[in-house]
mmCIF file of C-alpha atoms in Angstrom:
data_model
loop_
_atom_site.group_PDB
_atom_site.id
_atom_site.type_symbol
_atom_site.label_atom_id
_atom_site.label_comp_id
_atom_site.label_asym_id
_atom_site.label_seq_id
_atom_site.Cartn_x
_atom_site.Cartn_y
_atom_site.Cartn_z
ATOM 1 C CA LYS A 939 -7.804 14.570 15.832
ATOM 2 C CA LEU A 940 -10.885 15.969 14.113
ATOM 3 C CA ILE A 941 -8.885 18.624 12.176
ATOM 4 C CA PHE A 942 -6.289 16.084 10.913
ATOM 5 C CA THR A 943 -8.826 13.566 9.646
ATOM 6 C CA THR A 944 -10.937 16.446 7.881
ATOM 7 C CA SER A 945 -7.691 17.737 6.423
ATOM 8 C CA LEU A 946 -7.021 14.281 5.101
ATOM 9 C CA LEU A 947 -10.108 13.751 3.391
ATOM 10 C CA LEU A 948 -10.138 17.413 2.180
ATOM 11 C CA GLY A 949 -6.615 17.066 0.848
ATOM 12 C CA THR A 950 -7.665 13.816 -0.888
ATOM 13 C CA THR A 951 -10.848 15.100 -2.407
ATOM 14 C CA ILE A 952 -9.312 18.176 -3.581
ATOM 15 C CA THR A 953 -6.464 16.130 -5.449
ATOM 16 C CA ILE A 954 -8.769 13.513 -6.981
ATOM 17 C CA SER A 955 -11.407 16.136 -8.296
ATOM 18 C CA SER A 956 -8.951 18.714 -9.780
ATOM 19 C CA ASN A 957 -8.433 19.565 -13.281
ATOM 20 C CA HIS A 958 -5.637 22.052 -12.623
ATOM 21 C CA TRP A 959 -2.072 21.022 -11.342
ATOM 22 C CA ILE A 960 -1.834 23.695 -8.788
ATOM 23 C CA MET A 961 -4.944 22.294 -7.192
ATOM 24 C CA ALA A 962 -3.682 18.753 -7.370
ATOM 25 C CA TRP A 963 -0.331 19.833 -5.620
ATOM 26 C CA ALA A 964 -2.042 21.701 -2.974
ATOM 27 C CA GLY A 965 -4.142 18.681 -2.282
ATOM 28 C CA LEU A 966 -1.030 16.573 -1.800
ATOM 29 C CA GLU A 967 0.524 19.213 0.505
ATOM 30 C CA ILE A 968 -2.617 19.238 2.728
ATOM 31 C CA ASN A 969 -2.583 15.537 2.962
ATOM 32 C CA THR A 970 1.327 15.496 3.838
ATOM 33 C CA LEU A 971 0.669 18.117 6.659
ATOM 34 C CA ALA A 972 -2.316 16.408 8.008
ATOM 35 C CA ILE A 973 -0.465 12.909 8.537
ATOM 36 C CA LEU A 974 2.655 14.311 9.854
ATOM 37 C CA PRO A 975 1.126 15.077 13.462
ATOM 38 C CA LEU A 976 -0.276 11.672 13.260
ATOM 39 C CA ILE A 977 2.792 9.740 12.586
ATOM 40 C CA SER A 978 4.703 11.635 15.381
ATOM 41 C CA LYS A 979 2.038 11.521 18.024
ATOM 42 C CA SER A 980 4.005 9.408 20.363
ATOM 43 C CA HIS A 981 6.845 11.532 20.724
ATOM 44 C CA HIS A 982 9.173 8.508 20.544
ATOM 45 C CA PRO A 983 12.391 9.274 18.815
ATOM 46 C CA ARG A 984 11.493 6.550 16.216
ATOM 47 C CA ALA A 985 8.481 8.266 15.446
ATOM 48 C CA ILE A 986 10.052 11.623 15.218
ATOM 49 C CA GLU A 987 12.520 10.404 12.842
ATOM 50 C CA ALA A 988 9.872 8.458 10.724
ATOM 51 C CA ALA A 989 7.833 11.869 10.480
ATOM 52 C CA THR A 990 11.020 13.856 9.298
ATOM 53 C CA LYS A 991 11.803 11.001 6.628
ATOM 54 C CA TYR A 992 8.285 11.048 5.341
ATOM 55 C CA PHE A 993 8.227 14.980 5.225
ATOM 56 C CA LEU A 994 11.469 15.165 3.379
ATOM 57 C CA THR A 995 10.347 12.578 0.550
ATOM 58 C CA GLN A 996 7.060 13.934 0.249
ATOM 59 C CA ALA A 997 8.128 17.503 -0.011
ATOM 60 C CA ALA A 998 10.616 16.574 -2.568
ATOM 61 C CA ALA A 999 8.156 14.460 -4.690
ATOM 62 C CA SER A 1000 5.604 17.513 -4.396
ATOM 63 C CA ALA A 1001 8.329 19.834 -5.751
ATOM 64 C CA LEU A 1002 8.830 17.348 -8.625
ATOM 65 C CA VAL A 1003 4.917 17.421 -9.312
ATOM 66 C CA LEU A 1004 5.190 20.998 -9.511
ATOM 67 C CA PHE A 1005 8.179 20.993 -11.588
ATOM 68 C CA SER A 1006 6.667 18.682 -14.260
ATOM 69 C CA SER A 1007 3.406 20.479 -14.571
ATOM 70 C CA MET A 1008 5.305 23.777 -15.050
ATOM 71 C CA THR A 1009 7.633 22.219 -17.656
ATOM 72 C CA ASN A 1010 4.436 21.090 -19.493
ATOM 73 C CA ALA A 1011 2.723 24.471 -19.170
ATOM 74 C CA TRP A 1012 6.026 26.162 -20.624
ATOM 75 C CA HIS A 1013 5.894 23.808 -23.618
ATOM 76 C CA THR A 1014 1.994 23.486 -24.162
ATOM 77 C CA GLY A 1015 0.687 26.556 -22.626
ATOM 78 C CA GLN A 1016 -1.958 24.772 -20.482
ATOM 79 C CA TRP A 1017 -2.205 23.413 -16.982
ATOM 80 C CA ASP A 1018 -4.768 20.584 -17.581
ATOM 81 C CA ILE A 1019 -3.959 17.333 -15.815
ATOM 82 C CA THR A 1020 -5.143 15.099 -18.583
ATOM 83 C CA GLN A 1021 -3.192 16.912 -21.128
ATOM 84 C CA LEU A 1022 0.382 16.228 -19.797
ATOM 85 C CA THR A 1023 2.027 15.680 -23.341
ATOM 86 C CA HIS A 1024 5.504 16.672 -22.960
ATOM 87 C CA PRO A 1025 7.879 13.619 -22.577
ATOM 88 C CA THR A 1026 10.277 15.278 -19.964
ATOM 89 C CA SER A 1027 7.343 16.275 -18.097
ATOM 90 C CA CYS A 1028 5.909 12.851 -18.205
ATOM 91 C CA LEU A 1029 9.341 11.343 -16.847
ATOM 92 C CA ILE A 1030 9.729 13.713 -14.060
ATOM 93 C CA LEU A 1031 5.825 13.192 -12.978
ATOM 94 C CA THR A 1032 6.500 9.457 -13.047
ATOM 95 C CA SER A 1033 9.322 9.652 -10.682
ATOM 96 C CA ALA A 1034 7.537 12.023 -8.586
ATOM 97 C CA ILE A 1035 4.420 9.870 -8.127
ATOM 98 C CA ALA A 1036 6.877 6.968 -7.462
ATOM 99 C CA MET A 1037 8.320 8.783 -4.675
ATOM 100 C CA LYS A 1038 4.857 9.562 -3.295
ATOM 101 C CA LEU A 1039 3.830 5.809 -3.623
ATOM 102 C CA GLY A 1040 7.099 4.224 -2.552
ATOM 103 C CA LEU A 1041 7.793 2.416 -5.677
ATOM 104 C CA VAL A 1042 10.992 1.029 -6.500
ATOM 105 C CA PRO A 1043 13.668 2.765 -6.713
ATOM 106 C CA PHE A 1044 12.063 5.406 -4.432
ATOM 107 C CA HIS A 1045 10.970 2.909 -1.845
ATOM 108 C CA PHE A 1046 13.542 3.118 0.774
ATOM 109 C CA TRP A 1047 11.240 5.758 3.039
ATOM 110 C CA PHE A 1048 8.287 3.664 3.283
ATOM 111 C CA PRO A 1049 9.259 0.572 5.536
ATOM 112 C CA GLU A 1050 11.092 2.997 7.847
ATOM 113 C CA VAL A 1051 8.115 5.270 8.322
ATOM 114 C CA LEU A 1052 5.664 2.557 8.689
ATOM 115 C CA GLN A 1053 7.697 0.966 11.428
ATOM 116 C CA GLY A 1054 7.938 4.191 13.292
ATOM 117 C CA SER A 1055 4.161 5.065 13.260
ATOM 118 C CA PRO A 1056 1.326 3.266 15.160
ATOM 119 C CA LEU A 1057 -0.786 0.790 13.608
ATOM 120 C CA THR A 1058 -3.968 2.945 12.615
ATOM 121 C CA THR A 1059 -1.476 5.718 11.195
ATOM 122 C CA GLY A 1060 0.041 2.754 9.295
ATOM 123 C CA LEU A 1061 -3.329 1.842 7.921
ATOM 124 C CA LEU A 1062 -3.858 5.453 6.710
ATOM 125 C CA LEU A 1063 -0.089 5.770 5.313
ATOM 126 C CA SER A 1064 -0.596 2.583 3.176
ATOM 127 C CA THR A 1065 -3.949 3.044 1.877
ATOM 128 C CA VAL A 1066 -5.498 6.708 2.049
ATOM 129 C CA MET A 1067 -2.247 8.438 1.335
ATOM 130 C CA LYS A 1068 -1.558 6.156 -1.720
ATOM 131 C CA PHE A 1069 -5.014 7.058 -3.124
ATOM 132 C CA PRO A 1070 -4.448 10.688 -4.695
ATOM 133 C CA PRO A 1071 -1.043 9.890 -6.229
ATOM 134 C CA ILE A 1072 -2.799 6.762 -7.939
ATOM 135 C CA THR A 1073 -5.575 8.901 -9.309
ATOM 136 C CA LEU A 1074 -2.857 11.456 -10.737
ATOM 137 C CA PHE A 1075 -1.263 8.334 -12.504
ATOM 138 C CA PHE A 1076 -4.871 7.240 -13.679
ATOM 139 C CA MET A 1077 -5.434 10.696 -15.117
ATOM 140 C CA THR A 1078 -2.194 10.839 -16.920
ATOM 141 C CA SER A 1079 -1.786 7.192 -17.873
ATOM 142 C CA PRO A 1080 -2.151 7.534 -21.623
ATOM 143 C CA SER A 1081 0.779 9.877 -22.155
ATOM 144 C CA LEU A 1082 3.264 8.045 -19.516
ATOM 145 C CA ASN A 1083 6.345 5.815 -20.720
ATOM 146 C CA GLN A 1084 5.074 2.326 -20.739
ATOM 147 C CA THR A 1085 8.443 0.527 -20.624
ATOM 148 C CA LEU A 1086 9.592 2.700 -17.698
ATOM 149 C CA LEU A 1087 6.494 1.752 -15.806
ATOM 150 C CA VAL A 1088 6.698 -1.887 -16.556
ATOM 151 C CA LEU A 1089 10.084 -1.999 -15.366
ATOM 152 C CA MET A 1090 9.617 -0.032 -12.331
ATOM 153 C CA ALA A 1091 6.627 -2.316 -11.451
ATOM 154 C CA ILE A 1092 8.424 -5.692 -11.989
ATOM 155 C CA LEU A 1093 11.221 -4.167 -9.926
ATOM 156 C CA SER A 1094 8.749 -3.179 -7.089
ATOM 157 C CA ALA A 1095 7.334 -6.796 -7.084
ATOM 158 C CA ALA A 1096 10.861 -8.295 -6.871
ATOM 159 C CA LEU A 1097 12.200 -6.060 -4.104
ATOM 160 C CA GLY A 1098 8.953 -5.799 -2.305
ATOM 161 C CA GLY A 1099 8.942 -9.907 -2.085
ATOM 162 C CA TRP A 1100 12.973 -10.294 -1.410
ATOM 163 C CA MET A 1101 13.223 -7.686 1.325
ATOM 164 C CA GLY A 1102 10.005 -8.778 3.328
ATOM 165 C CA LEU A 1103 11.589 -12.380 3.565
ATOM 166 C CA ASN A 1104 13.836 -11.716 6.382
ATOM 167 C CA GLN A 1105 11.651 -9.141 8.577
ATOM 168 C CA THR A 1106 10.390 -10.115 12.037
ATOM 169 C CA GLN A 1107 8.386 -6.872 12.428
ATOM 170 C CA ILE A 1108 5.086 -7.088 11.267
ATOM 171 C CA ARG A 1109 4.675 -3.371 10.060
ATOM 172 C CA LYS A 1110 7.814 -3.800 7.956
ATOM 173 C CA ILE A 1111 6.424 -6.960 6.312
ATOM 174 C CA LEU A 1112 3.165 -5.128 5.607
ATOM 175 C CA ALA A 1113 5.252 -2.176 4.124
ATOM 176 C CA PHE A 1114 6.946 -4.473 1.872
ATOM 177 C CA SER A 1115 3.821 -6.420 0.844
ATOM 178 C CA SER A 1116 2.424 -2.788 -0.196
ATOM 179 C CA ILE A 1117 5.388 -2.140 -2.458
ATOM 180 C CA SER A 1118 4.885 -5.395 -4.109
ATOM 181 C CA HIS A 1119 1.103 -4.841 -4.523
ATOM 182 C CA LEU A 1120 2.019 -1.339 -6.064
ATOM 183 C CA GLY A 1121 4.022 -3.108 -8.526
ATOM 184 C CA TRP A 1122 1.076 -4.951 -9.608
ATOM 185 C CA MET A 1123 -0.918 -1.707 -9.842
ATOM 186 C CA THR A 1124 1.722 0.021 -11.900
ATOM 187 C CA ILE A 1125 2.167 -2.706 -14.414
ATOM 188 C CA ILE A 1126 -1.371 -2.398 -15.890
ATOM 189 C CA ILE A 1127 -1.938 1.255 -15.474
ATOM 190 C CA SER A 1128 -1.165 2.343 -19.197
ATOM 191 C CA TYR A 1129 -3.041 -0.639 -20.597
ATOM 192 C CA SER A 1130 -6.062 -0.819 -18.240
ATOM 193 C CA PRO A 1131 -6.184 1.816 -15.845
ATOM 194 C CA LYS A 1132 -9.648 0.631 -14.271
ATOM 195 C CA LEU A 1133 -7.950 -2.559 -13.320
ATOM 196 C CA THR A 1134 -5.335 -0.457 -11.357
ATOM 197 C CA LEU A 1135 -8.251 1.256 -9.622
ATOM 198 C CA LEU A 1136 -9.822 -2.109 -8.840
ATOM 199 C CA ASN A 1137 -6.716 -3.748 -7.637
ATOM 200 C CA PHE A 1138 -6.234 -0.499 -5.262
ATOM 201 C CA TYR A 1139 -9.542 -0.776 -3.736
ATOM 202 C CA LEU A 1140 -9.381 -4.588 -2.972
ATOM 203 C CA TYR A 1141 -5.985 -3.991 -1.704
ATOM 204 C CA THR A 1142 -7.289 -1.420 0.791
ATOM 205 C CA LEU A 1143 -9.941 -3.520 1.820
ATOM 206 C CA MET A 1144 -7.480 -6.531 2.631
ATOM 207 C CA THR A 1145 -5.048 -4.315 4.146
ATOM 208 C CA ALA A 1146 -7.652 -2.311 6.384
ATOM 209 C CA ALA A 1147 -8.722 -5.773 7.480
ATOM 210 C CA VAL A 1148 -5.142 -6.966 8.487
ATOM 211 C CA PHE A 1149 -4.286 -3.583 10.309
ATOM 212 C CA LEU A 1150 -7.511 -3.568 12.178
ATOM 213 C CA THR A 1151 -7.326 -7.047 13.467
ATOM 214 C CA LEU A 1152 -3.494 -6.597 14.671
ATOM 215 C CA ASN A 1153 -4.573 -3.388 16.259
ATOM 216 C CA SER A 1154 -7.129 -5.130 18.174
ATOM 217 C CA PHE A 1155 -4.491 -7.798 19.062
ATOM 218 C CA LYS A 1156 -2.044 -5.047 20.114
ATOM 219 C CA THR A 1157 0.905 -6.872 18.197
ATOM 220 C CA LEU A 1158 3.806 -5.624 16.523
ATOM 221 C CA LYS A 1159 6.360 -8.458 16.110
ATOM 222 C CA LEU A 1160 6.030 -12.117 14.971
ATOM 223 C CA SER A 1161 7.072 -13.379 18.515
ATOM 224 C CA THR A 1162 4.081 -11.657 20.244
ATOM 225 C CA LEU A 1163 1.623 -12.572 17.373
ATOM 226 C CA MET A 1164 2.467 -16.216 18.283
ATOM 227 C CA THR A 1165 0.625 -15.905 21.759
ATOM 228 C CA THR A 1166 -2.388 -14.082 20.352
ATOM 229 C CA TRP A 1167 -4.490 -17.180 19.502
ATOM 230 C CA THR A 1168 -5.581 -17.780 22.767
ATOM 231 C CA LYS A 1169 -7.232 -14.297 22.920
ATOM 232 C CA THR A 1170 -9.744 -14.697 20.181
ATOM 233 C CA PRO A 1171 -9.319 -17.777 18.225
ATOM 234 C CA ALA A 1172 -12.033 -17.038 15.703
ATOM 235 C CA LEU A 1173 -10.398 -13.841 14.761
ATOM 236 C CA SER A 1174 -7.010 -15.360 14.455
ATOM 237 C CA ALA A 1175 -8.390 -17.915 12.003
ATOM 238 C CA MET A 1176 -9.926 -15.225 9.993
ATOM 239 C CA LEU A 1177 -6.742 -13.224 10.028
ATOM 240 C CA PHE A 1178 -5.045 -16.364 8.595
ATOM 241 C CA LEU A 1179 -7.558 -16.351 5.584
ATOM 242 C CA THR A 1180 -7.180 -12.512 5.166
ATOM 243 C CA LEU A 1181 -3.431 -13.024 4.853
ATOM 244 C CA LEU A 1182 -3.816 -15.713 2.169
ATOM 245 C CA SER A 1183 -6.335 -13.451 0.375
ATOM 246 C CA LEU A 1184 -3.533 -10.679 0.540
ATOM 247 C CA ALA A 1185 -1.063 -13.170 -1.039
ATOM 248 C CA GLY A 1186 -3.464 -13.730 -3.923
ATOM 249 C CA LEU A 1187 -4.369 -17.378 -3.351
ATOM 250 C CA PRO A 1188 -7.349 -18.458 -5.520
ATOM 251 C CA PRO A 1189 -10.606 -19.039 -3.688
ATOM 252 C CA LEU A 1190 -10.267 -15.758 -1.914
ATOM 253 C CA THR A 1191 -10.723 -11.959 -3.097
ATOM 254 C CA GLY A 1192 -7.031 -11.130 -3.569
ATOM 255 C CA PHE A 1193 -6.736 -13.601 -6.491
ATOM 256 C CA LEU A 1194 -9.294 -11.341 -8.591
ATOM 257 C CA PRO A 1195 -7.165 -8.308 -9.406
ATOM 258 C CA LYS A 1196 -4.101 -10.701 -10.011
ATOM 259 C CA TRP A 1197 -6.210 -12.686 -12.342
ATOM 260 C CA LEU A 1198 -7.483 -9.901 -14.376
ATOM 261 C CA ILE A 1199 -4.309 -8.170 -14.561
ATOM 262 C CA ILE A 1200 -2.506 -11.352 -16.042
ATOM 263 C CA GLN A 1201 -5.482 -11.609 -18.363
ATOM 264 C CA GLU A 1202 -5.039 -8.098 -19.811
ATOM 265 C CA LEU A 1203 -1.273 -8.502 -20.018
ATOM 266 C CA THR A 1204 -1.613 -11.638 -22.095
ATOM 267 C CA LYS A 1205 -3.831 -9.704 -24.279
ATOM 268 C CA GLN A 1206 -1.234 -7.041 -24.659
ATOM 269 C CA ASP A 1207 1.112 -9.734 -25.769
ATOM 270 C CA MET A 1208 3.299 -9.085 -22.699
ATOM 271 C CA VAL A 1209 3.276 -12.815 -21.785
ATOM 272 C CA THR A 1210 6.967 -12.577 -20.062
ATOM 273 C CA ALA A 1211 5.964 -9.683 -17.944
ATOM 274 C CA ALA A 1212 3.221 -11.577 -16.657
ATOM 275 C CA VAL A 1213 4.995 -14.680 -16.151
ATOM 276 C CA THR A 1214 7.824 -12.631 -14.135
ATOM 277 C CA ILE A 1215 5.332 -10.731 -12.058
ATOM 278 C CA SER A 1216 3.412 -13.914 -11.170
ATOM 279 C CA MET A 1217 6.555 -15.740 -10.167
ATOM 280 C CA LEU A 1218 7.824 -12.668 -8.043
ATOM 281 C CA SER A 1219 4.369 -12.911 -6.088
ATOM 282 C CA LEU A 1220 5.500 -16.311 -4.895
ATOM 283 C CA LEU A 1221 8.025 -14.488 -2.649
ATOM 284 C CA GLY A 1222 5.316 -12.545 -1.142
ATOM 285 C CA LEU A 1223 3.434 -15.517 -0.500
ATOM 286 C CA PHE A 1224 6.349 -16.926 1.621
ATOM 287 C CA PHE A 1225 6.301 -14.029 4.155
ATOM 288 C CA TYR A 1226 2.439 -13.985 4.243
ATOM 289 C CA LEU A 1227 2.550 -17.578 5.135
ATOM 290 C CA ARG A 1228 4.968 -16.836 7.733
ATOM 291 C CA LEU A 1229 2.550 -14.481 9.281
ATOM 292 C CA ALA A 1230 -0.299 -16.879 9.012
ATOM 293 C CA TYR A 1231 1.740 -19.630 10.622
ATOM 294 C CA CYS A 1232 2.651 -17.302 13.440
ATOM 295 C CA ALA A 1233 -1.013 -16.321 13.794
ATOM 296 C CA THR A 1234 -2.873 -19.710 13.865
ATOM 297 C CA ILE A 1235 -0.896 -22.847 12.871
ATOM 298 C CA THR A 1236 2.057 -22.781 15.194
ATOM 299 C CA LEU A 1237 0.734 -23.720 18.470
ATOM 300 C CA PRO A 1238 2.722 -24.058 21.648
ATOM 301 C CA PRO A 1239 4.971 -25.417 23.257
ATOM 302 C CA HIS A 1240 7.184 -22.662 21.881
ATOM 303 C CA THR A 1241 10.037 -20.698 23.237
ATOM 304 C CA THR A 1242 8.873 -17.104 23.179
ATOM 305 C CA ASN A 1243 8.962 -15.745 26.592
ATOM 306 C CA HIS A 1244 5.808 -13.701 26.515
ATOM 307 C CA MET A 1245 2.808 -14.107 28.785
ATOM 308 C CA LYS A 1246 -0.088 -15.854 27.252
ATOM 309 C CA GLN A 1247 -2.885 -13.604 26.724
ATOM 310 C CA TRP A 1248 -6.343 -14.164 28.228
ATOM 311 C CA ARG A 1249 -9.188 -14.850 26.145
ATOM 312 C CA THR A 1250 -11.561 -11.917 26.066
ATOM 313 C CA ASN A 1251 -15.410 -11.773 25.689
ATOM 314 C CA LYS A 1252 -15.329 -8.460 24.122
ATOM 315 C CA PRO A 1253 -16.908 -8.642 20.844
ATOM 316 C CA VAL A 1254 -15.066 -8.177 17.721
ATOM 317 C CA SER A 1255 -16.016 -4.708 15.978
ATOM 318 C CA ALA A 1256 -18.548 -4.791 13.203
ATOM 319 C CA MET A 1257 -16.033 -2.847 10.964
ATOM 320 C CA ILE A 1258 -13.206 -5.936 11.386
ATOM 321 C CA ALA A 1259 -16.109 -8.490 10.457
ATOM 322 C CA ILE A 1260 -17.236 -6.664 7.393
ATOM 323 C CA LEU A 1261 -13.771 -6.000 6.169
ATOM 324 C CA ILE A 1262 -12.709 -9.591 6.794
ATOM 325 C CA THR A 1263 -15.768 -11.016 5.176
ATOM 326 C CA MET A 1264 -15.379 -8.931 2.083
ATOM 327 C CA SER A 1265 -11.644 -9.626 1.748
ATOM 328 C CA THR A 1266 -12.206 -13.461 1.856
ATOM 329 C CA MET A 1267 -15.733 -13.646 -0.209
ATOM 330 C CA LEU A 1268 -15.654 -11.263 -2.942
ATOM 331 C CA LEU A 1269 -14.223 -13.539 -5.763
ATOM 332 C CA PRO A 1270 -17.533 -15.458 -6.386
ATOM 333 C CA ILE A 1271 -19.519 -12.160 -6.842
ATOM 334 C CA SER A 1272 -17.208 -11.123 -9.852
#
């Protein structure tokens, strides 16, 4: 585990601090290889299948990254990441990063992989593994095709909202929420890249809070989430607030990036895009509310045939407490 976590950190650091395309590619490869054993650790067929799917998509995306940088090097004669100027290279790179991140139309692997992996690995997959591709986006953002990015962003927000509506598995719901959040990050990348990073940091914060809370509950399905309120009532109540924050409701942290992004889009005369993506985030609000209802508001008698869990006196870990506080309280600071 020590080797895998250090490799993860090393791969991420190599990618985000590199200037040369080959170094960035090497960092992405180290990352992929380090997360694979963490996905397939349980040796369950679903886990092995998830690891295989993850490996194939990430290998294809890495090959595309290499291909786009090589095409750019043929045409311009340099390997600098910030100087990606050739239009074909930009298109290929956009699709490669979209595959890495799980943006629509390359999103099909992500819910499956998240469903097959344990909760802590799922947290790594939806936060740490998204960071290097987003930094590549950040560095190449001036030369990318804006129309394509906005189109992909709106589609991601739409499909992330729609496909999450009918799910009962919590990890799949969180995967679709991740896809729609990535849509919000992509729509603003060519206008104000700093907002993308801000959105990513706050998303990481809130998702980490949700995943760690669910991990302390040991819940994977909505029906088991219904019985957890007896175990740690205070944590369930805070999970409710964190989920609403993830949905982006105003007094909470999650509203901050959405607010700033809508403001920036209206400055850029993209009012229709802003309205569309705001309406599409309502779809996400529906399934967050469903999670929140199952976590706190729906009290028995209910028809699930699960044993009620005993209330524990085990203190909640400080990490969860800090994360939940930040993911509900950060809006006034801004």
